[in-house]
Amino acid sequence: AAEWGYSPTNGPDVWARLFPQAGGARQSPVDICTSIASSDSNLEMKKLTFAYESQSDLRILNTGHGWKVEAPQSGSRLEGGPLGEDIYQLEQFHCHWGETSAEGSEHTVDGRAYAGELHLVHWNTTKYQSFAEAAQHPDGLAVLGVFFDVGNESNDEIEKIVSTLSEIKFKGQFTDIPDVIDPTTFLPSGLGYWTYLGSLTTPPCNECVIWIVYKEPITVTEEQLVQFRCLSACSGEAEEFIVKNYRPPQPLGNRALRECNA
Ligand SMILES: NS(=O)(=O)c1cc(F)cc(F)c1
Ligand SMILES: [Zn+2]
């Protein structure tokens, strides 16, 4: 079967042919139109709280569509805010980027794209027994999105990822990150966010995600993004660099877009 990707022949515009959910009514990402975001008071009451462990020797792999750090953290908890009474547990994190830093994020804000976007993926352990099961339900996953801005300071936590990329140049390769990773350090200092009901942004595009997108970006350097773009989408000698792996915004339709200025 033809492998999905981000080129004209296998990219977002044709995903729905192979993955019907990609044509659904609660797809992600979306353009966050700040003027229609409603500040929902009960989001303020139920503060979004997160607790992560620091972990070393996390496995990072080249998925062919980017890098992914497997971080199943039974000790982690994400709860409150738009998540009702359920507790969500960290499963993995990865990111999306573009050919230049003028693009790369999946969500956009009033039409503006950032240079990239980090996704911290969690699943609902209150209701479901596994990540795979949770991904079949409308409240199964919670993904924290963090925008990347390009600046002069390199991001030390991202540098721990970048330093392993030469070992996973090709699709299917994986290695352990020797450094201790604390997912909390990926989050911006300002904890205001937008939230809405959406989907996985890559096939099969399951409509199972409660999205929480932080308003404040974190800073990475151009050099760090250049390193992301050196990953190869192929497993063999042929070099097809993963220079872009973001889906463009999808229609919000009649979904509510709420904001919380934590
Ligand atoms: N990009 S995303 O965060 O929506 C995502 C998360 C996931 F766990 C699996 C996917 F296929 C896609
Ligand atoms: Zn993602």
PDB file of C-alpha atoms and ligand atoms in Angstrom:
ATOM      1  CA  ALA A   1       0.000   0.000   0.000  1.00  0.00           C
ATOM      2  CA  ALA A   2       1.228   3.470  -0.771  1.00  0.00           C
ATOM      3  CA  GLU A   3       2.833   4.989   2.314  1.00  0.00           C
ATOM      4  CA  TRP A   4       1.285   8.232   3.443  1.00  0.00           C
ATOM      5  CA  GLY A   5       3.542  11.261   3.773  1.00  0.00           C
ATOM      6  CA  TYR A   6       3.672  14.977   3.079  1.00  0.00           C
ATOM      7  CA  SER A   7       4.391  15.102  -0.641  1.00  0.00           C
ATOM      8  CA  PRO A   8       1.769  16.060  -3.263  1.00  0.00           C
ATOM      9  CA  THR A   9       1.087  12.422  -4.150  1.00  0.00           C
ATOM     10  CA  ASN A  10       0.742  11.025  -0.608  1.00  0.00           C
ATOM     11  CA  GLY A  11       0.169  14.109   1.537  1.00  0.00           C
ATOM     12  CA  PRO A  12      -2.679  15.642   3.575  1.00  0.00           C
ATOM     13  CA  ASP A  13      -4.824  16.361   0.507  1.00  0.00           C
ATOM     14  CA  VAL A  14      -5.126  12.636  -0.317  1.00  0.00           C
ATOM     15  CA  TRP A  15      -5.068  11.072   3.168  1.00  0.00           C
ATOM     16  CA  ALA A  16      -8.872  10.786   3.265  1.00  0.00           C
ATOM     17  CA  ARG A  17      -8.761   8.314   0.354  1.00  0.00           C
ATOM     18  CA  LEU A  18      -6.862   5.793   2.459  1.00  0.00           C
ATOM     19  CA  PHE A  19      -7.938   6.974   5.928  1.00  0.00           C
ATOM     20  CA  PRO A  20     -11.624   7.944   5.911  1.00  0.00           C
ATOM     21  CA  GLN A  21     -11.479   9.619   9.330  1.00  0.00           C
ATOM     22  CA  ALA A  22      -9.142  12.244   7.831  1.00  0.00           C
ATOM     23  CA  GLY A  23     -12.233  13.705   6.175  1.00  0.00           C
ATOM     24  CA  GLY A  24     -14.224  13.959   9.410  1.00  0.00           C
ATOM     25  CA  ALA A  25     -15.762  16.971  11.150  1.00  0.00           C
ATOM     26  CA  ARG A  26     -13.420  17.149  14.163  1.00  0.00           C
ATOM     27  CA  GLN A  27     -10.020  17.073  12.477  1.00  0.00           C
ATOM     28  CA  SER A  28      -6.767  18.672  13.632  1.00  0.00           C
ATOM     29  CA  PRO A  29      -4.878  20.915  13.439  1.00  0.00           C
ATOM     30  CA  VAL A  30      -6.981  24.064  13.157  1.00  0.00           C
ATOM     31  CA  ASP A  31      -6.282  27.754  12.788  1.00  0.00           C
ATOM     32  CA  ILE A  32      -6.807  29.266  16.235  1.00  0.00           C
ATOM     33  CA  CYS A  33      -8.862  32.382  15.584  1.00  0.00           C
ATOM     34  CA  THR A  34      -8.213  34.241  18.838  1.00  0.00           C
ATOM     35  CA  SER A  35     -11.245  36.478  18.413  1.00  0.00           C
ATOM     36  CA  ILE A  36     -13.665  33.558  18.631  1.00  0.00           C
ATOM     37  CA  ALA A  37     -11.927  31.816  21.529  1.00  0.00           C
ATOM     38  CA  SER A  38     -14.291  31.946  24.480  1.00  0.00           C
ATOM     39  CA  SER A  39     -12.746  32.299  27.901  1.00  0.00           C
ATOM     40  CA  ASP A  40     -14.638  29.616  29.696  1.00  0.00           C
ATOM     41  CA  SER A  41     -14.767  30.353  33.412  1.00  0.00           C
ATOM     42  CA  ASN A  42     -15.023  26.742  34.511  1.00  0.00           C
ATOM     43  CA  LEU A  43     -11.690  26.044  32.817  1.00  0.00           C
ATOM     44  CA  GLU A  44     -10.172  28.597  35.192  1.00  0.00           C
ATOM     45  CA  MET A  45     -11.695  26.820  38.188  1.00  0.00           C
ATOM     46  CA  LYS A  46     -10.392  23.415  37.289  1.00  0.00           C
ATOM     47  CA  LYS A  47      -6.714  24.252  36.899  1.00  0.00           C
ATOM     48  CA  LEU A  48      -4.846  22.043  34.448  1.00  0.00           C
ATOM     49  CA  THR A  49      -2.220  20.221  36.473  1.00  0.00           C
ATOM     50  CA  PHE A  50       0.605  18.009  35.311  1.00  0.00           C
ATOM     51  CA  ALA A  51       3.224  15.957  37.095  1.00  0.00           C
ATOM     52  CA  TYR A  52       6.010  14.226  35.194  1.00  0.00           C
ATOM     53  CA  GLU A  53       8.969  12.131  36.306  1.00  0.00           C
ATOM     54  CA  SER A  54      12.452  12.741  35.000  1.00  0.00           C
ATOM     55  CA  GLN A  55      13.562   9.735  32.993  1.00  0.00           C
ATOM     56  CA  SER A  56      16.843   8.659  31.479  1.00  0.00           C
ATOM     57  CA  ASP A  57      17.425   6.110  28.723  1.00  0.00           C
ATOM     58  CA  LEU A  58      14.202   6.984  26.947  1.00  0.00           C
ATOM     59  CA  ARG A  59      14.070   5.441  23.474  1.00  0.00           C
ATOM     60  CA  ILE A  60      13.986   7.822  20.521  1.00  0.00           C
ATOM     61  CA  LEU A  61      13.159   6.512  17.086  1.00  0.00           C
ATOM     62  CA  ASN A  62      13.017   7.704  13.492  1.00  0.00           C
ATOM     63  CA  THR A  63       9.428   6.943  12.438  1.00  0.00           C
ATOM     64  CA  GLY A  64      10.070   7.965   8.831  1.00  0.00           C
ATOM     65  CA  HIS A  65       7.826  10.955   9.506  1.00  0.00           C
ATOM     66  CA  GLY A  66      10.040  12.502  12.189  1.00  0.00           C
ATOM     67  CA  TRP A  67      11.483  11.586  15.565  1.00  0.00           C
ATOM     68  CA  LYS A  68       9.424  10.187  18.454  1.00  0.00           C
ATOM     69  CA  VAL A  69      10.438   9.672  22.070  1.00  0.00           C
ATOM     70  CA  GLU A  70       8.614   6.780  23.725  1.00  0.00           C
ATOM     71  CA  ALA A  71       7.954   7.922  27.260  1.00  0.00           C
ATOM     72  CA  PRO A  72       5.328   5.672  28.860  1.00  0.00           C
ATOM     73  CA  GLN A  73       5.214   7.220  32.311  1.00  0.00           C
ATOM     74  CA  SER A  74       2.887   5.423  34.694  1.00  0.00           C
ATOM     75  CA  GLY A  75       3.883   7.989  37.285  1.00  0.00           C
ATOM     76  CA  SER A  76       2.861  10.953  35.169  1.00  0.00           C
ATOM     77  CA  ARG A  77      -0.517  12.667  35.523  1.00  0.00           C
ATOM     78  CA  LEU A  78      -2.266  15.296  33.433  1.00  0.00           C
ATOM     79  CA  GLU A  79      -5.662  16.326  34.769  1.00  0.00           C
ATOM     80  CA  GLY A  80      -8.085  19.192  35.242  1.00  0.00           C
ATOM     81  CA  GLY A  81      -8.772  21.983  32.792  1.00  0.00           C
ATOM     82  CA  PRO A  82     -10.838  20.501  29.927  1.00  0.00           C
ATOM     83  CA  LEU A  83     -10.140  16.906  31.008  1.00  0.00           C
ATOM     84  CA  GLY A  84     -13.101  16.475  33.351  1.00  0.00           C
ATOM     85  CA  GLU A  85     -12.463  14.037  36.181  1.00  0.00           C
ATOM     86  CA  ASP A  86     -10.152  11.764  34.201  1.00  0.00           C
ATOM     87  CA  ILE A  87      -6.405  11.308  34.596  1.00  0.00           C
ATOM     88  CA  TYR A  88      -4.213  11.153  31.492  1.00  0.00           C
ATOM     89  CA  GLN A  89      -0.777   9.567  31.374  1.00  0.00           C
ATOM     90  CA  LEU A  90       2.179  10.529  29.155  1.00  0.00           C
ATOM     91  CA  GLU A  91       2.822   8.040  26.352  1.00  0.00           C
ATOM     92  CA  GLN A  92       5.188   9.726  23.903  1.00  0.00           C
ATOM     93  CA  PHE A  93       6.332  13.056  22.539  1.00  0.00           C
ATOM     94  CA  HIS A  94       7.414  14.141  19.071  1.00  0.00           C
ATOM     95  CA  CYS A  95       7.360  17.240  16.950  1.00  0.00           C
ATOM     96  CA  HIS A  96       6.495  18.766  13.585  1.00  0.00           C
ATOM     97  CA  TRP A  97       8.535  21.193  11.531  1.00  0.00           C
ATOM     98  CA  GLY A  98       8.852  22.789   8.074  1.00  0.00           C
ATOM     99  CA  GLU A  99      11.363  23.336   5.265  1.00  0.00           C
ATOM    100  CA  THR A 100      12.077  26.807   6.592  1.00  0.00           C
ATOM    101  CA  SER A 101      11.316  28.403   9.914  1.00  0.00           C
ATOM    102  CA  ALA A 102       8.582  30.471   8.309  1.00  0.00           C
ATOM    103  CA  GLU A 103       6.357  27.403   8.645  1.00  0.00           C
ATOM    104  CA  GLY A 104       6.346  24.136  10.554  1.00  0.00           C
ATOM    105  CA  SER A 105       3.702  24.287  13.241  1.00  0.00           C
ATOM    106  CA  GLU A 106       0.459  22.402  12.736  1.00  0.00           C
ATOM    107  CA  HIS A 107      -1.842  24.740  14.616  1.00  0.00           C
ATOM    108  CA  THR A 108      -1.694  28.353  13.468  1.00  0.00           C
ATOM    109  CA  VAL A 109      -2.750  31.443  15.424  1.00  0.00           C
ATOM    110  CA  ASP A 110      -4.777  33.976  13.456  1.00  0.00           C
ATOM    111  CA  GLY A 111      -3.204  32.516  10.325  1.00  0.00           C
ATOM    112  CA  ARG A 112       0.342  32.724  11.668  1.00  0.00           C
ATOM    113  CA  ALA A 113       2.481  29.594  11.608  1.00  0.00           C
ATOM    114  CA  TYR A 114       5.343  29.006  14.054  1.00  0.00           C
ATOM    115  CA  ALA A 115       8.621  27.290  13.178  1.00  0.00           C
ATOM    116  CA  GLY A 116       7.539  24.017  14.710  1.00  0.00           C
ATOM    117  CA  GLU A 117       5.275  22.362  17.273  1.00  0.00           C
ATOM    118  CA  LEU A 118       6.002  19.833  20.018  1.00  0.00           C
ATOM    119  CA  HIS A 119       3.293  17.305  20.958  1.00  0.00           C
ATOM    120  CA  LEU A 120       3.200  15.665  24.387  1.00  0.00           C
ATOM    121  CA  VAL A 121       0.756  12.777  23.924  1.00  0.00           C
ATOM    122  CA  HIS A 122      -1.253  11.426  26.884  1.00  0.00           C
ATOM    123  CA  TRP A 123      -4.014   8.807  27.171  1.00  0.00           C
ATOM    124  CA  ASN A 124      -6.991   8.458  29.506  1.00  0.00           C
ATOM    125  CA  THR A 125      -6.029   5.834  32.074  1.00  0.00           C
ATOM    126  CA  THR A 126      -9.179   6.418  34.125  1.00  0.00           C
ATOM    127  CA  LYS A 127     -11.431   5.002  31.419  1.00  0.00           C
ATOM    128  CA  TYR A 128      -9.239   2.873  29.156  1.00  0.00           C
ATOM    129  CA  GLN A 129      -6.791   0.012  29.556  1.00  0.00           C
ATOM    130  CA  SER A 130      -4.282   0.906  26.865  1.00  0.00           C
ATOM    131  CA  PHE A 131      -3.165   3.715  24.585  1.00  0.00           C
ATOM    132  CA  ALA A 132      -4.453   1.781  21.560  1.00  0.00           C
ATOM    133  CA  GLU A 133      -7.897   1.380  23.140  1.00  0.00           C
ATOM    134  CA  ALA A 134      -8.004   5.017  24.228  1.00  0.00           C
ATOM    135  CA  ALA A 135      -7.279   6.121  20.663  1.00  0.00           C
ATOM    136  CA  GLN A 136     -10.641   4.618  19.641  1.00  0.00           C
ATOM    137  CA  HIS A 137     -12.651   6.979  21.896  1.00  0.00           C
ATOM    138  CA  PRO A 138     -13.540  10.699  21.664  1.00  0.00           C
ATOM    139  CA  ASP A 139     -11.950  11.447  25.078  1.00  0.00           C
ATOM    140  CA  GLY A 140      -9.161   8.939  24.749  1.00  0.00           C
ATOM    141  CA  LEU A 141      -6.152  11.177  24.247  1.00  0.00           C
ATOM    142  CA  ALA A 142      -4.976  14.576  25.470  1.00  0.00           C
ATOM    143  CA  VAL A 143      -2.163  16.229  23.531  1.00  0.00           C
ATOM    144  CA  LEU A 144      -0.274  19.294  24.802  1.00  0.00           C
ATOM    145  CA  GLY A 145       0.961  21.399  21.888  1.00  0.00           C
ATOM    146  CA  VAL A 146       3.880  23.796  22.365  1.00  0.00           C
ATOM    147  CA  PHE A 147       4.946  26.175  19.580  1.00  0.00           C
ATOM    148  CA  PHE A 148       8.598  26.689  18.611  1.00  0.00           C
ATOM    149  CA  ASP A 149       9.902  30.191  17.994  1.00  0.00           C
ATOM    150  CA  VAL A 150      13.403  30.567  16.487  1.00  0.00           C
ATOM    151  CA  GLY A 151      15.776  32.582  18.646  1.00  0.00           C
ATOM    152  CA  ASN A 152      19.383  32.817  19.719  1.00  0.00           C
ATOM    153  CA  GLU A 153      19.216  30.558  22.760  1.00  0.00           C
ATOM    154  CA  SER A 154      19.256  26.881  22.025  1.00  0.00           C
ATOM    155  CA  ASN A 155      16.806  24.871  24.080  1.00  0.00           C
ATOM    156  CA  ASP A 156      18.797  22.585  26.370  1.00  0.00           C
ATOM    157  CA  GLU A 157      16.073  19.906  26.525  1.00  0.00           C
ATOM    158  CA  ILE A 158      15.684  19.890  22.737  1.00  0.00           C
ATOM    159  CA  GLU A 159      19.489  19.702  22.493  1.00  0.00           C
ATOM    160  CA  LYS A 160      19.337  16.349  24.301  1.00  0.00           C
ATOM    161  CA  ILE A 161      17.093  15.153  21.434  1.00  0.00           C
ATOM    162  CA  VAL A 162      19.230  16.769  18.705  1.00  0.00           C
ATOM    163  CA  SER A 163      22.397  15.127  20.032  1.00  0.00           C
ATOM    164  CA  THR A 164      20.949  11.652  19.285  1.00  0.00           C
ATOM    165  CA  LEU A 165      19.669  12.340  15.754  1.00  0.00           C
ATOM    166  CA  SER A 166      22.903  11.313  14.013  1.00  0.00           C
ATOM    167  CA  GLU A 167      22.322   7.799  15.398  1.00  0.00           C
ATOM    168  CA  ILE A 168      18.789   7.527  13.981  1.00  0.00           C
ATOM    169  CA  LYS A 169      19.344   9.031  10.549  1.00  0.00           C
ATOM    170  CA  PHE A 170      17.298   6.371   8.808  1.00  0.00           C
ATOM    171  CA  LYS A 171      13.655   5.256   9.186  1.00  0.00           C
ATOM    172  CA  GLY A 172      13.273   2.480  11.727  1.00  0.00           C
ATOM    173  CA  GLN A 173      16.461   3.263  13.620  1.00  0.00           C
ATOM    174  CA  PHE A 174      16.251   3.907  17.363  1.00  0.00           C
ATOM    175  CA  THR A 175      18.584   4.677  20.242  1.00  0.00           C
ATOM    176  CA  ASP A 176      18.414   5.552  23.925  1.00  0.00           C
ATOM    177  CA  ILE A 177      18.749   9.149  25.063  1.00  0.00           C
ATOM    178  CA  PRO A 178      21.456   8.997  27.738  1.00  0.00           C
ATOM    179  CA  ASP A 179      20.492  12.297  29.311  1.00  0.00           C
ATOM    180  CA  VAL A 180      17.747  12.700  31.885  1.00  0.00           C
ATOM    181  CA  ILE A 181      14.657  14.158  30.225  1.00  0.00           C
ATOM    182  CA  ASP A 182      12.063  16.077  32.250  1.00  0.00           C
ATOM    183  CA  PRO A 183       9.022  16.784  30.040  1.00  0.00           C
ATOM    184  CA  THR A 184       8.085  19.702  32.316  1.00  0.00           C
ATOM    185  CA  THR A 185      11.019  21.626  30.880  1.00  0.00           C
ATOM    186  CA  PHE A 186       9.359  21.597  27.428  1.00  0.00           C
ATOM    187  CA  LEU A 187       6.461  23.687  28.722  1.00  0.00           C
ATOM    188  CA  PRO A 188       6.502  27.497  28.469  1.00  0.00           C
ATOM    189  CA  SER A 189       6.534  29.604  31.615  1.00  0.00           C
ATOM    190  CA  GLY A 190       3.147  31.168  30.776  1.00  0.00           C
ATOM    191  CA  LEU A 191       0.528  28.440  31.048  1.00  0.00           C
ATOM    192  CA  GLY A 192      -2.338  30.059  29.170  1.00  0.00           C
ATOM    193  CA  TYR A 193      -3.781  27.735  26.511  1.00  0.00           C
ATOM    194  CA  TRP A 194      -6.510  27.164  23.925  1.00  0.00           C
ATOM    195  CA  THR A 195      -8.470  23.908  23.926  1.00  0.00           C
ATOM    196  CA  TYR A 196     -10.856  22.174  21.517  1.00  0.00           C
ATOM    197  CA  LEU A 197     -11.916  18.664  20.493  1.00  0.00           C
ATOM    198  CA  GLY A 198      -9.920  17.283  17.562  1.00  0.00           C
ATOM    199  CA  SER A 199      -7.990  14.402  16.090  1.00  0.00           C
ATOM    200  CA  LEU A 200      -4.610  12.859  15.483  1.00  0.00           C
ATOM    201  CA  THR A 201      -2.873  15.083  12.912  1.00  0.00           C
ATOM    202  CA  THR A 202      -1.397  12.103  11.083  1.00  0.00           C
ATOM    203  CA  PRO A 203      -3.134   9.061   9.647  1.00  0.00           C
ATOM    204  CA  PRO A 204      -5.313   7.346  10.708  1.00  0.00           C
ATOM    205  CA  CYS A 205      -6.477  10.766  12.038  1.00  0.00           C
ATOM    206  CA  ASN A 206      -8.669   9.236  14.770  1.00  0.00           C
ATOM    207  CA  GLU A 207     -11.070  11.803  16.272  1.00  0.00           C
ATOM    208  CA  CYS A 208      -9.961  11.023  19.802  1.00  0.00           C
ATOM    209  CA  VAL A 209      -7.937  14.017  20.998  1.00  0.00           C
ATOM    210  CA  ILE A 210      -8.670  16.744  23.511  1.00  0.00           C
ATOM    211  CA  TRP A 211      -6.203  19.389  22.296  1.00  0.00           C
ATOM    212  CA  ILE A 212      -4.506  21.794  24.696  1.00  0.00           C
ATOM    213  CA  VAL A 213      -2.310  24.283  22.810  1.00  0.00           C
ATOM    214  CA  TYR A 214      -0.155  26.630  24.900  1.00  0.00           C
ATOM    215  CA  LYS A 215      -0.264  30.282  23.897  1.00  0.00           C
ATOM    216  CA  GLU A 216       3.391  31.022  24.697  1.00  0.00           C
ATOM    217  CA  PRO A 217       6.026  29.481  22.400  1.00  0.00           C
ATOM    218  CA  ILE A 218       9.360  28.086  23.572  1.00  0.00           C
ATOM    219  CA  THR A 219      12.579  29.092  21.820  1.00  0.00           C
ATOM    220  CA  VAL A 220      14.808  26.833  19.773  1.00  0.00           C
ATOM    221  CA  THR A 221      17.639  27.766  17.411  1.00  0.00           C
ATOM    222  CA  GLU A 222      17.719  27.526  13.630  1.00  0.00           C
ATOM    223  CA  GLU A 223      20.595  25.049  14.011  1.00  0.00           C
ATOM    224  CA  GLN A 224      18.399  22.753  16.106  1.00  0.00           C
ATOM    225  CA  LEU A 225      15.683  22.807  13.422  1.00  0.00           C
ATOM    226  CA  VAL A 226      18.316  22.230  10.712  1.00  0.00           C
ATOM    227  CA  GLN A 227      19.275  19.040  12.533  1.00  0.00           C
ATOM    228  CA  PHE A 228      15.638  17.839  12.512  1.00  0.00           C
ATOM    229  CA  ARG A 229      15.610  18.268   8.719  1.00  0.00           C
ATOM    230  CA  CYS A 230      18.611  15.926   8.356  1.00  0.00           C
ATOM    231  CA  LEU A 231      16.571  12.877   9.331  1.00  0.00           C
ATOM    232  CA  SER A 232      15.887  10.560   6.421  1.00  0.00           C
ATOM    233  CA  ALA A 233      12.392   9.302   5.591  1.00  0.00           C
ATOM    234  CA  CYS A 234      13.880   6.166   4.060  1.00  0.00           C
ATOM    235  CA  SER A 235      15.427   3.124   5.691  1.00  0.00           C
ATOM    236  CA  GLY A 236      18.147   2.627   3.092  1.00  0.00           C
ATOM    237  CA  GLU A 237      20.823   4.587   1.326  1.00  0.00           C
ATOM    238  CA  ALA A 238      18.388   6.724  -0.663  1.00  0.00           C
ATOM    239  CA  GLU A 239      18.258  10.034   1.162  1.00  0.00           C
ATOM    240  CA  GLU A 240      14.917  11.759   1.247  1.00  0.00           C
ATOM    241  CA  PHE A 241      15.147  14.217   4.105  1.00  0.00           C
ATOM    242  CA  ILE A 242      12.174  14.826   6.393  1.00  0.00           C
ATOM    243  CA  VAL A 243      12.068  18.538   5.678  1.00  0.00           C
ATOM    244  CA  LYS A 244       8.393  19.015   6.487  1.00  0.00           C
ATOM    245  CA  ASN A 245       5.927  16.940   8.468  1.00  0.00           C
ATOM    246  CA  TYR A 246       3.064  19.252   9.366  1.00  0.00           C
ATOM    247  CA  ARG A 247      -0.580  18.960   8.347  1.00  0.00           C
ATOM    248  CA  PRO A 248      -2.226  22.256   7.350  1.00  0.00           C
ATOM    249  CA  PRO A 249      -5.187  23.575   9.371  1.00  0.00           C
ATOM    250  CA  GLN A 250      -8.542  21.810   8.936  1.00  0.00           C
ATOM    251  CA  PRO A 251     -12.027  23.389   9.239  1.00  0.00           C
ATOM    252  CA  LEU A 252     -13.042  24.126  12.845  1.00  0.00           C
ATOM    253  CA  GLY A 253     -16.681  23.784  11.789  1.00  0.00           C
ATOM    254  CA  ASN A 254     -19.060  24.337  14.706  1.00  0.00           C
ATOM    255  CA  ARG A 255     -16.601  23.226  17.366  1.00  0.00           C
ATOM    256  CA  ALA A 256     -16.118  25.378  20.455  1.00  0.00           C
ATOM    257  CA  LEU A 257     -12.663  26.896  20.868  1.00  0.00           C
ATOM    258  CA  ARG A 258     -12.077  27.755  24.507  1.00  0.00           C
ATOM    259  CA  GLU A 259      -9.200  29.562  26.158  1.00  0.00           C
ATOM    260  CA  CYS A 260      -7.777  29.634  29.645  1.00  0.00           C
ATOM    261  CA  ASN A 261      -5.411  32.359  30.777  1.00  0.00           C
ATOM    262  CA  ALA A 262      -3.812  30.403  33.576  1.00  0.00           C
TER     263      ALA A 262
HETATM  264  N1  LIG B   1       0.468  14.438  15.811  1.00  0.00           N
HETATM  265  S1  LIG B   1      -0.484  13.885  17.000  1.00  0.00           S
HETATM  266  O1  LIG B   1       0.010  14.346  18.286  1.00  0.00           O
HETATM  267  O2  LIG B   1      -1.853  14.240  16.699  1.00  0.00           O
HETATM  268  C1  LIG B   1      -0.430  12.136  17.044  1.00  0.00           C
HETATM  269  C2  LIG B   1      -0.282  11.481  18.270  1.00  0.00           C
HETATM  270  C3  LIG B   1      -0.255  10.096  18.292  1.00  0.00           C
HETATM  271  F1  LIG B   1      -0.103   9.476  19.458  1.00  0.00           F
HETATM  272  C4  LIG B   1      -0.368   9.346  17.129  1.00  0.00           C
HETATM  273  C5  LIG B   1      -0.506  10.019  15.935  1.00  0.00           C
HETATM  274  F2  LIG B   1      -0.622   9.311  14.786  1.00  0.00           F
HETATM  275  C6  LIG B   1      -0.547  11.412  15.868  1.00  0.00           C
HETATM  276 ZN    ZN B   2       2.019  15.465  16.444  1.00  0.00          ZN
END
